[in-house]
Amino acid sequence: MIQTKGQFQSAKRFLFLVGDIGQFTLRFFREGFHKPFEWKEILKQCGEVGYRSLSLVGVTAFIMGLVLTIQSRPTLVEFGAESWLPAMVSVSLIREIGPVITALICAGKIGSRIGAELGSMRVTEQIDAMEVSGTNPFKYLVTTRVLATSLMLPLLVIFADTIALYGSFLAVNIKGAVSFQLFFNQVFETLEFSDLIPSILKSFFFGFIIGIIGCYMGYNSKKGTEGVGKSANSAVVVASLMVFILDLIAVQITDLFYEL
Amino acid sequence: MNYKTKERENVIEIRDLKKSFGDNHVIRGFDLNVKDRESVAVLGQSGSGKSVLIKCVIGLITADEGTIKVLGKAVEQLNQVELDELRTDIGFLFQSNALYDSMTIRENLEFPLRRLRRDKSKAEIDAAVQEALEDVGLFHTLNLMPSELSGGMRKRISIARTLIVQPKIILYDEPTTGLDPITAGEINQLMNKVQEKYKTASIIISHDLDCIKVTAQRIVILKNGINYKEGTFEELKNSEDPWVSAFFNT
């Protein structure tokens, strides 16, 4: 009986959370596209989200391409299909692994930063101070960050895909004498717009969800420094989970349009 | 500080204010009038609801019952746009100062101006920032970050930020708490200077009797969520009520 009551309470809390995030998202659409725009802050946040994530995303993508190629090679060699390696790795990277791994890295790096930053501003009354001065903290803090993550994540994914392909080339080149030109000829012969467009589109939604969840958790932070820690943590956990759920939906939709 | 307040109009009128948080009934029917250019201190024990009171006045917390009229407008009936417009006439000094720690002092002061007075040129904004900082004697901190300032300096900058939009009312939440007596004295003088120059009305929430003695013309004691006593500093200090006497003479 007690257990059932506890489960009921958890389900109720979860539904309230979903409802709250939905309202928060609606508010973003209500306020995000009305003048005045905070251009300066949007650019600053694009720099914070995009430029400052380049090194982490780059290193991770390089290792991802390298490892994926090294791990896949023995199986393909066994079937005498070693020459398919560039094609197989590039499709895996561009369609799925690149966007998802980049989104997960960004959920950790950017989601936690936004959650902690806004959470800290909430508990130190900085958001209240903006509110009482008659300015709109939601527009300044939330819309700018969500727009920045939405715009920057597709660019980060393109960057990560490129670096990952270089990593893959390096692995292929070390094991067998495949030239740069031959490798990328095979890659571009295999890849089509039907691989690229869904990948870029879903990256946009990954960016949006990372921004919205990070901002929601931080903006509604409570209970002092403990609350800030919880906000940052929840931002990462919920955003990562949402990335996988969105990916599942994106794959189904892509399958409808392009017959994967 | 002997302003004639009788003939002045009320800029804040609070009637039968009630606010609870769950089973905790913090304010149970509080009334207050503040006249134009009048400084009223609200005194009470920790947790008596003083900060909640001024957060209700500025619309940060919604009251459960009662009415709050600020500059003739009923706060609870305003929509967000109207409330934001009203807030431009009210300055709020947070106990924690609440300076934006990722911005320089200049950006802290410019923040409300750039968004609320979009017709102002850069030169006008610069002049307003300079005037506000000179009023608090900290023009040299213009390009510093809040973390580089002492507690007293942060409090002064916080006052400068409330002054920059030239409010008609200032709400002070524990303006001298956590400061040494000398710095607290300087803040008290600054509050008086601000009131004389900008002709503001104010509500001062404080435990600091020295602060209240110097800055407030009238004191209202909030106890058990209602108006317990009211008077000037001297009247309350000489009160025969044991609770008031203990508060003022301990």
Short mmCIF file of C-alpha atoms in Angstrom, two decimals:
data_model
loop_
_atom_site.label_atom_id
_atom_site.label_comp_id
_atom_site.label_asym_id
_atom_site.label_seq_id
_atom_site.Cartn_x
_atom_site.Cartn_y
_atom_site.Cartn_z
CA MET A 1 0.00 0.00 0.00
CA ILE A 2 2.78 2.39 1.03
CA GLN A 3 4.78 1.39 -2.03
CA THR A 4 1.78 2.07 -4.30
CA LYS A 5 1.32 5.47 -2.68
CA GLY A 6 5.00 6.25 -3.24
CA GLN A 7 4.75 5.21 -6.89
CA PHE A 8 1.66 7.35 -7.30
CA GLN A 9 3.48 10.34 -5.82
CA SER A 10 6.47 9.76 -8.14
CA ALA A 11 4.20 9.53 -11.18
CA LYS A 12 2.41 12.69 -10.08
CA ARG A 13 5.72 14.54 -9.66
CA PHE A 14 6.86 13.33 -13.09
CA LEU A 15 3.64 14.53 -14.75
CA PHE A 16 3.93 17.92 -13.03
CA LEU A 17 7.52 18.16 -14.26
CA VAL A 18 6.49 17.37 -17.83
CA GLY A 19 3.69 19.95 -17.60
CA ASP A 20 6.02 22.59 -16.18
CA ILE A 21 8.64 21.99 -18.88
CA GLY A 22 5.86 22.22 -21.49
CA GLN A 23 4.73 25.58 -20.10
CA PHE A 24 8.32 26.78 -19.94
CA THR A 25 8.78 25.80 -23.61
CA LEU A 26 5.58 27.61 -24.60
CA ARG A 27 6.83 30.71 -22.81
CA PHE A 28 10.04 30.46 -24.83
CA PHE A 29 8.03 30.56 -28.07
CA ARG A 30 5.86 33.42 -26.76
CA GLU A 31 8.79 35.59 -25.73
CA GLY A 32 11.65 34.37 -27.91
CA PHE A 33 10.40 35.77 -31.17
CA HIS A 34 9.13 39.15 -30.05
CA LYS A 35 11.09 42.39 -30.05
CA PRO A 36 13.26 43.59 -28.44
CA PHE A 37 15.88 40.95 -29.18
CA GLU A 38 18.95 40.50 -27.03
CA TRP A 39 21.37 40.21 -30.00
CA LYS A 40 24.50 40.94 -28.00
CA GLU A 41 23.70 38.27 -25.42
CA ILE A 42 22.71 35.74 -28.13
CA LEU A 43 26.11 36.24 -29.80
CA LYS A 44 27.88 35.95 -26.46
CA GLN A 45 26.05 32.72 -25.67
CA CYS A 46 26.78 31.35 -29.17
CA GLY A 47 30.47 31.93 -28.37
CA GLU A 48 30.13 30.25 -24.98
CA VAL A 49 28.23 27.26 -26.39
CA GLY A 50 29.98 26.89 -29.74
CA TYR A 51 33.52 28.20 -29.57
CA ARG A 52 34.22 27.01 -26.04
CA SER A 53 33.05 23.47 -26.87
CA LEU A 54 35.20 23.09 -29.98
CA SER A 55 38.22 21.50 -28.31
CA LEU A 56 36.21 18.94 -26.28
CA VAL A 57 33.97 18.04 -29.21
CA GLY A 58 36.98 17.88 -31.55
CA VAL A 59 39.05 15.56 -29.36
CA THR A 60 36.07 13.29 -28.64
CA ALA A 61 35.09 13.14 -32.32
CA PHE A 62 38.64 12.31 -33.40
CA ILE A 63 38.86 9.43 -30.92
CA MET A 64 35.34 8.31 -31.87
CA GLY A 65 36.26 8.06 -35.59
CA LEU A 66 39.57 6.37 -34.85
CA VAL A 67 38.16 3.79 -32.42
CA LEU A 68 35.08 3.00 -34.51
CA THR A 69 37.29 2.27 -37.53
CA ILE A 70 39.80 0.17 -35.59
CA GLN A 71 36.99 -1.86 -33.95
CA SER A 72 35.05 -2.40 -37.19
CA ARG A 73 38.00 -3.38 -39.36
CA PRO A 74 38.55 -7.00 -38.15
CA THR A 75 34.92 -7.98 -38.81
CA LEU A 76 34.97 -6.50 -42.30
CA VAL A 77 38.34 -8.15 -43.03
CA GLU A 78 36.83 -11.51 -42.00
CA PHE A 79 34.17 -11.10 -44.72
CA GLY A 80 36.63 -9.73 -47.24
CA ALA A 81 34.84 -6.38 -47.16
CA GLU A 82 37.67 -4.19 -45.93
CA SER A 83 37.16 -1.77 -48.82
CA TRP A 84 33.69 -0.98 -47.41
CA LEU A 85 35.21 0.44 -44.26
CA PRO A 86 35.17 4.17 -45.24
CA ALA A 87 31.57 3.86 -46.47
CA MET A 88 30.35 2.01 -43.39
CA VAL A 89 32.11 4.24 -40.88
CA SER A 90 31.04 7.45 -42.60
CA VAL A 91 27.36 6.45 -42.69
CA SER A 92 27.47 5.42 -39.01
CA LEU A 93 29.19 8.63 -38.01
CA ILE A 94 27.10 11.06 -40.02
CA ARG A 95 23.70 9.47 -39.46
CA GLU A 96 23.88 8.47 -35.83
CA ILE A 97 27.05 8.43 -33.79
CA GLY A 98 28.23 11.96 -34.59
CA PRO A 99 25.00 13.79 -33.65
CA VAL A 100 24.21 11.62 -30.62
CA ILE A 101 27.69 11.61 -29.09
CA THR A 102 28.11 15.36 -29.71
CA ALA A 103 24.69 16.00 -28.16
CA LEU A 104 25.58 13.90 -25.11
CA ILE A 105 28.87 15.75 -24.66
CA CYS A 106 27.04 19.06 -24.97
CA ALA A 107 24.33 17.90 -22.56
CA GLY A 108 27.13 17.33 -20.04
CA LYS A 109 29.16 20.43 -20.74
CA ILE A 110 26.58 23.02 -21.76
CA GLY A 111 23.54 21.65 -19.91
CA SER A 112 25.37 21.57 -16.59
CA ARG A 113 26.86 25.04 -17.19
CA ILE A 114 23.47 26.57 -17.92
CA GLY A 115 21.78 24.72 -15.04
CA ALA A 116 24.44 25.79 -12.53
CA GLU A 117 24.69 29.36 -13.83
CA LEU A 118 20.96 30.09 -13.76
CA GLY A 119 20.53 28.11 -10.54
CA SER A 120 23.20 30.20 -8.88
CA MET A 121 21.58 33.39 -10.20
CA ARG A 122 18.23 32.23 -8.82
CA VAL A 123 19.48 31.45 -5.30
CA THR A 124 21.54 34.66 -5.07
CA GLU A 125 18.41 36.65 -6.09
CA GLN A 126 20.01 37.97 -9.30
CA ILE A 127 17.00 36.80 -11.34
CA ASP A 128 14.68 38.49 -8.82
CA ALA A 129 16.78 41.65 -9.15
CA MET A 130 16.24 41.63 -12.91
CA GLU A 131 12.54 41.08 -12.38
CA VAL A 132 12.08 43.92 -9.88
CA SER A 133 13.95 46.32 -12.13
CA GLY A 134 11.14 45.86 -14.67
CA THR A 135 13.29 43.99 -17.17
CA ASN A 136 12.46 40.52 -18.45
CA PRO A 137 14.93 37.93 -17.09
CA PHE A 138 13.33 35.14 -19.11
CA LYS A 139 14.05 36.93 -22.37
CA TYR A 140 17.60 37.84 -21.36
CA LEU A 141 18.62 34.55 -19.76
CA VAL A 142 16.48 31.78 -21.24
CA THR A 143 15.67 32.71 -24.84
CA THR A 144 19.26 33.70 -25.56
CA ARG A 145 20.68 30.44 -24.22
CA VAL A 146 18.10 28.21 -25.92
CA LEU A 147 18.62 29.98 -29.27
CA ALA A 148 22.39 29.66 -28.87
CA THR A 149 22.30 25.92 -28.13
CA SER A 150 19.80 25.32 -30.97
CA LEU A 151 21.93 27.19 -33.49
CA MET A 152 25.33 25.98 -32.34
CA LEU A 153 24.69 22.25 -31.95
CA PRO A 154 24.23 21.56 -35.70
CA LEU A 155 27.49 23.43 -36.35
CA LEU A 156 29.25 21.45 -33.64
CA VAL A 157 27.91 18.23 -35.15
CA ILE A 158 29.23 19.16 -38.63
CA PHE A 159 32.58 19.97 -37.02
CA ALA A 160 32.56 16.69 -35.05
CA ASP A 161 31.65 14.65 -38.17
CA THR A 162 34.53 16.20 -40.10
CA ILE A 163 37.08 15.54 -37.36
CA ALA A 164 35.72 12.00 -36.82
CA LEU A 165 36.19 11.24 -40.52
CA TYR A 166 39.79 12.45 -40.26
CA GLY A 167 40.24 10.13 -37.28
CA SER A 168 38.74 7.28 -39.27
CA PHE A 169 41.06 8.03 -42.23
CA LEU A 170 44.03 7.94 -39.89
CA ALA A 171 43.03 4.49 -38.59
CA VAL A 172 42.49 3.17 -42.13
CA ASN A 173 45.77 4.69 -43.27
CA ILE A 174 47.74 3.14 -40.40
CA LYS A 175 46.42 -0.39 -41.01
CA GLY A 176 46.38 -0.32 -44.82
CA ALA A 177 47.92 2.00 -47.41
CA VAL A 178 44.80 3.98 -48.31
CA SER A 179 45.35 7.49 -49.61
CA PHE A 180 43.48 10.54 -48.33
CA GLN A 181 41.85 11.04 -51.72
CA LEU A 182 40.71 7.42 -52.06
CA PHE A 183 39.27 7.40 -48.54
CA PHE A 184 37.25 10.58 -49.01
CA ASN A 185 36.17 9.59 -52.53
CA GLN A 186 34.59 6.49 -51.04
CA VAL A 187 33.05 8.52 -48.22
CA PHE A 188 31.43 11.07 -50.55
CA GLU A 189 30.29 8.38 -52.99
CA THR A 190 28.43 6.72 -50.16
CA LEU A 191 26.96 9.74 -48.40
CA GLU A 192 23.78 11.40 -49.68
CA PHE A 193 21.71 14.35 -48.63
CA SER A 194 19.31 11.88 -47.05
CA ASP A 195 22.10 11.11 -44.57
CA LEU A 196 23.05 14.70 -43.88
CA ILE A 197 19.74 16.57 -43.66
CA PRO A 198 18.05 14.42 -40.97
CA SER A 199 21.30 14.46 -39.01
CA ILE A 200 21.52 18.25 -39.04
CA LEU A 201 17.80 18.64 -38.31
CA LYS A 202 17.87 16.35 -35.32
CA SER A 203 20.99 18.14 -34.02
CA PHE A 204 18.94 21.34 -33.99
CA PHE A 205 16.32 19.66 -31.80
CA PHE A 206 19.02 18.13 -29.58
CA GLY A 207 20.41 21.65 -29.07
CA PHE A 208 16.95 23.00 -28.33
CA ILE A 209 16.18 20.33 -25.74
CA ILE A 210 19.61 20.75 -24.04
CA GLY A 211 18.99 24.50 -23.80
CA ILE A 212 15.40 24.23 -22.59
CA ILE A 213 16.12 21.56 -19.95
CA GLY A 214 19.27 23.36 -18.70
CA CYS A 215 17.42 26.66 -18.44
CA TYR A 216 14.31 25.11 -16.85
CA MET A 217 16.31 23.34 -14.16
CA GLY A 218 18.42 26.42 -13.38
CA TYR A 219 15.61 28.97 -13.59
CA ASN A 220 13.49 27.00 -11.13
CA SER A 221 16.32 26.13 -8.77
CA LYS A 222 15.47 26.07 -5.05
CA LYS A 223 17.04 25.43 -1.65
CA GLY A 224 20.37 27.24 -1.83
CA THR A 225 23.64 25.72 -2.96
CA GLU A 226 22.24 22.20 -2.68
CA GLY A 227 19.58 23.25 -5.18
CA VAL A 228 22.22 24.57 -7.60
CA GLY A 229 23.98 21.19 -7.56
CA LYS A 230 20.68 19.40 -8.13
CA SER A 231 19.80 21.75 -11.00
CA ALA A 232 23.10 21.12 -12.77
CA ASN A 233 22.80 17.38 -12.22
CA SER A 234 19.16 17.18 -13.35
CA ALA A 235 19.95 19.30 -16.40
CA VAL A 236 22.51 16.73 -17.56
CA VAL A 237 20.48 13.62 -16.69
CA VAL A 238 17.16 14.79 -18.16
CA ALA A 239 18.76 16.36 -21.26
CA SER A 240 20.76 13.18 -21.99
CA LEU A 241 17.64 11.05 -21.63
CA MET A 242 15.69 13.43 -23.87
CA VAL A 243 18.45 13.23 -26.52
CA PHE A 244 17.94 9.45 -26.75
CA ILE A 245 14.14 9.79 -26.84
CA LEU A 246 14.35 12.46 -29.55
CA ASP A 247 16.80 10.29 -31.48
CA LEU A 248 14.37 7.40 -31.40
CA ILE A 249 11.60 9.65 -32.74
CA ALA A 250 13.92 11.17 -35.35
CA VAL A 251 14.92 7.74 -36.67
CA GLN A 252 11.26 6.75 -37.08
CA ILE A 253 10.44 9.98 -38.91
CA THR A 254 13.54 9.72 -41.12
CA ASP A 255 12.57 6.16 -41.98
CA LEU A 256 9.16 7.38 -43.17
CA PHE A 257 10.69 9.96 -45.53
CA TYR A 258 13.87 8.28 -46.74
CA GLU A 259 13.30 4.53 -46.20
CA LEU A 260 16.57 3.85 -44.38
CA MET B 1 14.48 64.43 9.07
CA ASN B 2 11.29 66.24 10.11
CA TYR B 3 9.35 66.10 6.89
CA LYS B 4 5.76 67.19 7.06
CA THR B 5 4.02 64.10 5.83
CA LYS B 6 0.43 64.72 6.83
CA GLU B 7 -0.57 66.64 3.72
CA ARG B 8 1.23 64.33 1.32
CA GLU B 9 -0.55 61.57 -0.58
CA ASN B 10 -0.01 57.89 0.09
CA VAL B 11 2.36 56.25 -2.37
CA ILE B 12 1.93 52.83 -0.75
CA GLU B 13 -1.29 51.59 0.82
CA ILE B 14 -1.46 48.09 2.26
CA ARG B 15 -4.78 46.81 3.59
CA ASP B 16 -5.42 43.59 5.49
CA LEU B 17 -2.51 41.77 3.83
CA LYS B 18 -2.38 38.01 4.39
CA LYS B 19 0.24 35.56 3.21
CA SER B 20 0.83 31.93 4.16
CA PHE B 21 3.34 29.33 3.08
CA GLY B 22 1.58 26.01 3.67
CA ASP B 23 0.56 25.96 7.32
CA ASN B 24 2.89 28.82 8.15
CA HIS B 25 0.71 31.94 8.32
CA VAL B 26 3.40 34.59 8.00
CA ILE B 27 1.30 37.72 7.55
CA ARG B 28 -2.21 37.66 9.05
CA GLY B 29 -3.73 41.04 8.28
CA PHE B 30 -1.16 43.82 8.02
CA ASP B 31 -1.92 47.45 7.19
CA LEU B 32 0.51 50.18 6.20
CA ASN B 33 0.44 53.60 4.57
CA VAL B 34 3.58 55.26 3.29
CA LYS B 35 3.34 58.86 2.21
CA ASP B 36 5.31 60.57 -0.51
CA ARG B 37 8.93 61.19 0.60
CA GLU B 38 8.32 59.36 3.87
CA SER B 39 10.68 56.71 5.25
CA VAL B 40 8.95 53.99 7.22
CA ALA B 41 10.83 51.21 8.94
CA VAL B 42 9.24 47.82 9.51
CA LEU B 43 10.72 46.14 12.52
CA GLY B 44 10.22 42.59 13.70
CA GLN B 45 11.87 39.37 14.74
CA SER B 46 13.58 37.10 12.24
CA GLY B 47 11.00 35.13 10.30
CA SER B 48 8.22 37.58 11.13
CA GLY B 49 7.51 38.19 7.43
CA LYS B 50 9.19 41.58 6.89
CA SER B 51 10.94 40.58 3.67
CA VAL B 52 7.81 38.78 2.47
CA LEU B 53 5.94 42.05 2.98
CA ILE B 54 8.13 44.11 0.65
CA LYS B 55 8.32 41.28 -1.89
CA CYS B 56 4.51 41.40 -1.97
CA VAL B 57 4.70 45.17 -2.50
CA ILE B 58 6.86 44.77 -5.60
CA GLY B 59 4.95 41.72 -6.88
CA LEU B 60 7.70 39.13 -6.42
CA ILE B 61 5.37 37.22 -4.10
CA THR B 62 1.61 37.17 -4.58
CA ALA B 63 -0.42 37.93 -1.47
CA ASP B 64 -3.19 35.50 -0.49
CA GLU B 65 -5.60 38.23 0.60
CA GLY B 66 -5.73 41.98 1.01
CA THR B 67 -4.85 44.85 -1.27
CA ILE B 68 -1.61 46.62 -2.05
CA LYS B 69 -1.75 49.93 -3.87
CA VAL B 70 1.50 51.40 -5.09
CA LEU B 71 1.39 54.85 -6.71
CA GLY B 72 -2.37 54.39 -7.02
CA LYS B 73 -2.19 51.03 -8.78
CA ALA B 74 -3.46 47.80 -7.21
CA VAL B 75 -0.47 45.45 -7.57
CA GLU B 76 -2.54 42.24 -7.55
CA GLN B 77 -4.67 43.44 -10.47
CA LEU B 78 -1.82 44.36 -12.80
CA ASN B 79 -0.80 42.19 -15.74
CA GLN B 80 2.91 41.49 -16.34
CA VAL B 81 3.45 44.49 -18.63
CA GLU B 82 1.73 46.88 -16.21
CA LEU B 83 3.62 45.39 -13.28
CA ASP B 84 6.96 45.83 -15.10
CA GLU B 85 6.01 49.43 -15.84
CA LEU B 86 5.18 50.06 -12.16
CA ARG B 87 8.45 48.43 -11.10
CA THR B 88 10.42 51.06 -13.01
CA ASP B 89 9.22 53.53 -10.34
CA ILE B 90 10.35 51.28 -7.49
CA GLY B 91 13.90 50.53 -6.43
CA PHE B 92 14.58 47.36 -4.46
CA LEU B 93 17.72 46.88 -2.44
CA PHE B 94 18.28 43.19 -1.75
CA GLN B 95 19.83 41.99 1.47
CA SER B 96 22.31 39.96 -0.60
CA ASN B 97 22.84 42.95 -2.96
CA ALA B 98 22.06 40.62 -5.91
CA LEU B 99 24.62 42.26 -8.20
CA TYR B 100 24.97 40.44 -11.53
CA ASP B 101 28.27 38.71 -10.90
CA SER B 102 29.10 38.01 -14.54
CA MET B 103 28.90 41.72 -15.43
CA THR B 104 31.14 44.66 -14.62
CA ILE B 105 29.83 47.45 -12.39
CA ARG B 106 29.16 49.56 -15.50
CA GLU B 107 27.13 46.72 -17.06
CA ASN B 108 25.27 46.19 -13.79
CA LEU B 109 24.13 49.80 -13.82
CA GLU B 110 23.48 49.93 -17.55
CA PHE B 111 21.40 46.75 -17.53
CA PRO B 112 18.05 48.27 -16.50
CA LEU B 113 18.68 51.53 -18.37
CA ARG B 114 19.43 49.87 -21.71
CA ARG B 115 16.23 47.87 -21.51
CA LEU B 116 13.85 50.37 -19.95
CA ARG B 117 15.00 53.64 -21.51
CA ARG B 118 15.67 52.57 -25.08
CA ASP B 119 15.34 56.16 -26.30
CA LYS B 120 18.45 57.19 -24.34
CA SER B 121 21.69 57.68 -26.27
CA LYS B 122 24.97 56.10 -25.22
CA ALA B 123 26.18 59.48 -23.92
CA GLU B 124 23.05 59.86 -21.78
CA ILE B 125 23.44 56.36 -20.38
CA ASP B 126 27.12 57.01 -19.61
CA ALA B 127 26.17 60.25 -17.85
CA ALA B 128 23.48 58.48 -15.79
CA VAL B 129 25.93 55.72 -14.78
CA GLN B 130 28.51 58.32 -13.81
CA GLU B 131 26.01 60.31 -11.75
CA ALA B 132 24.73 57.23 -9.89
CA LEU B 133 28.26 56.04 -9.13
CA GLU B 134 29.36 59.49 -8.00
CA ASP B 135 26.32 59.67 -5.71
CA VAL B 136 27.60 56.59 -3.90
CA GLY B 137 31.24 57.69 -4.16
CA LEU B 138 32.43 54.74 -6.24
CA PHE B 139 33.00 56.05 -9.76
CA HIS B 140 36.47 54.47 -9.78
CA THR B 141 34.93 50.97 -9.66
CA LEU B 142 33.28 51.42 -13.06
CA ASN B 143 35.14 48.60 -14.82
CA LEU B 144 35.57 46.25 -11.85
CA MET B 145 33.64 43.04 -11.26
CA PRO B 146 31.38 42.74 -8.18
CA SER B 147 33.65 40.01 -6.77
CA GLU B 148 36.49 42.58 -6.58
CA LEU B 149 34.55 44.81 -4.16
CA SER B 150 34.10 44.72 -0.39
CA GLY B 151 30.69 44.10 1.22
CA GLY B 152 30.12 47.81 1.87
CA MET B 153 31.11 48.75 -1.66
CA ARG B 154 28.74 46.15 -3.10
CA LYS B 155 25.94 47.59 -0.99
CA ARG B 156 26.70 51.07 -2.35
CA ILE B 157 26.75 49.77 -5.93
CA SER B 158 23.46 48.04 -5.27
CA ILE B 159 22.03 51.39 -4.12
CA ALA B 160 23.48 53.05 -7.25
CA ARG B 161 21.74 50.43 -9.40
CA THR B 162 18.38 51.21 -7.80
CA LEU B 163 18.98 54.95 -8.27
CA ILE B 164 19.85 54.80 -11.94
CA VAL B 165 16.23 54.60 -13.08
CA GLN B 166 15.33 57.40 -10.62
CA PRO B 167 12.63 55.55 -8.67
CA LYS B 168 9.91 57.26 -6.63
CA ILE B 169 9.99 54.55 -3.97
CA ILE B 170 12.87 52.50 -2.60
CA LEU B 171 12.38 49.27 -0.66
CA TYR B 172 15.40 48.43 1.50
CA ASP B 173 15.73 44.83 2.70
CA GLU B 174 18.16 44.75 5.64
CA PRO B 175 20.46 47.43 4.18
CA THR B 176 23.10 47.24 6.92
CA THR B 177 23.01 43.58 7.91
CA GLY B 178 26.45 41.97 7.87
CA LEU B 179 28.33 45.28 7.73
CA ASP B 180 30.71 46.66 10.33
CA PRO B 181 29.40 49.65 12.37
CA ILE B 182 31.44 52.22 10.42
CA THR B 183 30.35 50.97 7.01
CA ALA B 184 26.78 50.58 8.29
CA GLY B 185 26.91 54.22 9.41
CA GLU B 186 28.09 55.25 5.94
CA ILE B 187 25.22 53.33 4.32
CA ASN B 188 22.75 55.05 6.68
CA GLN B 189 24.11 58.46 5.64
CA LEU B 190 23.92 57.42 2.01
CA MET B 191 20.27 56.37 2.39
CA ASN B 192 19.45 59.81 3.83
CA LYS B 193 21.41 61.55 1.08
CA VAL B 194 19.55 59.55 -1.56
CA GLN B 195 16.20 60.42 -0.05
CA GLU B 196 17.03 64.13 0.04
CA LYS B 197 18.36 64.22 -3.51
CA TYR B 198 15.82 61.97 -5.23
CA LYS B 199 12.84 62.79 -2.96
CA THR B 200 11.96 59.11 -2.58
CA ALA B 201 9.58 57.37 -0.24
CA SER B 202 10.95 54.22 1.33
CA ILE B 203 10.19 51.15 3.38
CA ILE B 204 13.18 49.99 5.38
CA ILE B 205 13.25 46.43 6.67
CA SER B 206 15.89 46.12 9.35
CA HIS B 207 16.93 44.74 12.70
CA ASP B 208 19.57 47.42 13.03
CA LEU B 209 18.22 49.99 15.51
CA ASP B 210 20.99 52.47 14.66
CA CYS B 211 19.97 52.31 11.01
CA ILE B 212 16.30 52.77 11.82
CA LYS B 213 17.00 55.62 14.23
CA VAL B 214 18.93 57.57 11.60
CA THR B 215 16.87 56.81 8.50
CA ALA B 216 13.23 56.23 9.46
CA GLN B 217 10.65 58.87 10.38
CA ARG B 218 8.14 56.29 11.53
CA ILE B 219 8.46 52.70 12.72
CA VAL B 220 5.89 49.92 12.44
CA ILE B 221 6.44 46.76 14.45
CA LEU B 222 5.32 43.54 12.77
CA LYS B 223 4.61 40.79 15.28
CA ASN B 224 2.65 37.57 14.74
CA GLY B 225 1.82 38.78 11.24
CA ILE B 226 -0.03 41.95 12.31
CA ASN B 227 0.71 45.60 13.22
CA TYR B 228 1.84 45.38 16.83
CA LYS B 229 2.95 48.94 17.58
CA GLU B 230 3.70 52.09 15.65
CA GLY B 231 5.48 55.33 16.43
CA THR B 232 8.69 57.30 16.19
CA PHE B 233 11.96 55.82 17.42
CA GLU B 234 11.78 57.75 20.70
CA GLU B 235 8.15 56.82 21.32
CA LEU B 236 8.85 53.14 20.88
CA LYS B 237 12.07 53.26 22.84
CA ASN B 238 10.16 54.67 25.81
CA SER B 239 7.24 52.31 25.34
CA GLU B 240 5.99 50.50 28.40
CA ASP B 241 5.13 47.41 26.41
CA PRO B 242 7.56 44.73 27.67
CA TRP B 243 8.15 43.20 24.22
CA VAL B 244 8.85 46.56 22.57
CA SER B 245 10.96 47.66 25.49
CA ALA B 246 12.99 44.45 25.29
CA PHE B 247 13.48 44.93 21.56
CA PHE B 248 14.68 48.51 21.90
CA ASN B 249 16.65 48.32 25.10
CA THR B 250 18.35 44.91 25.01
#
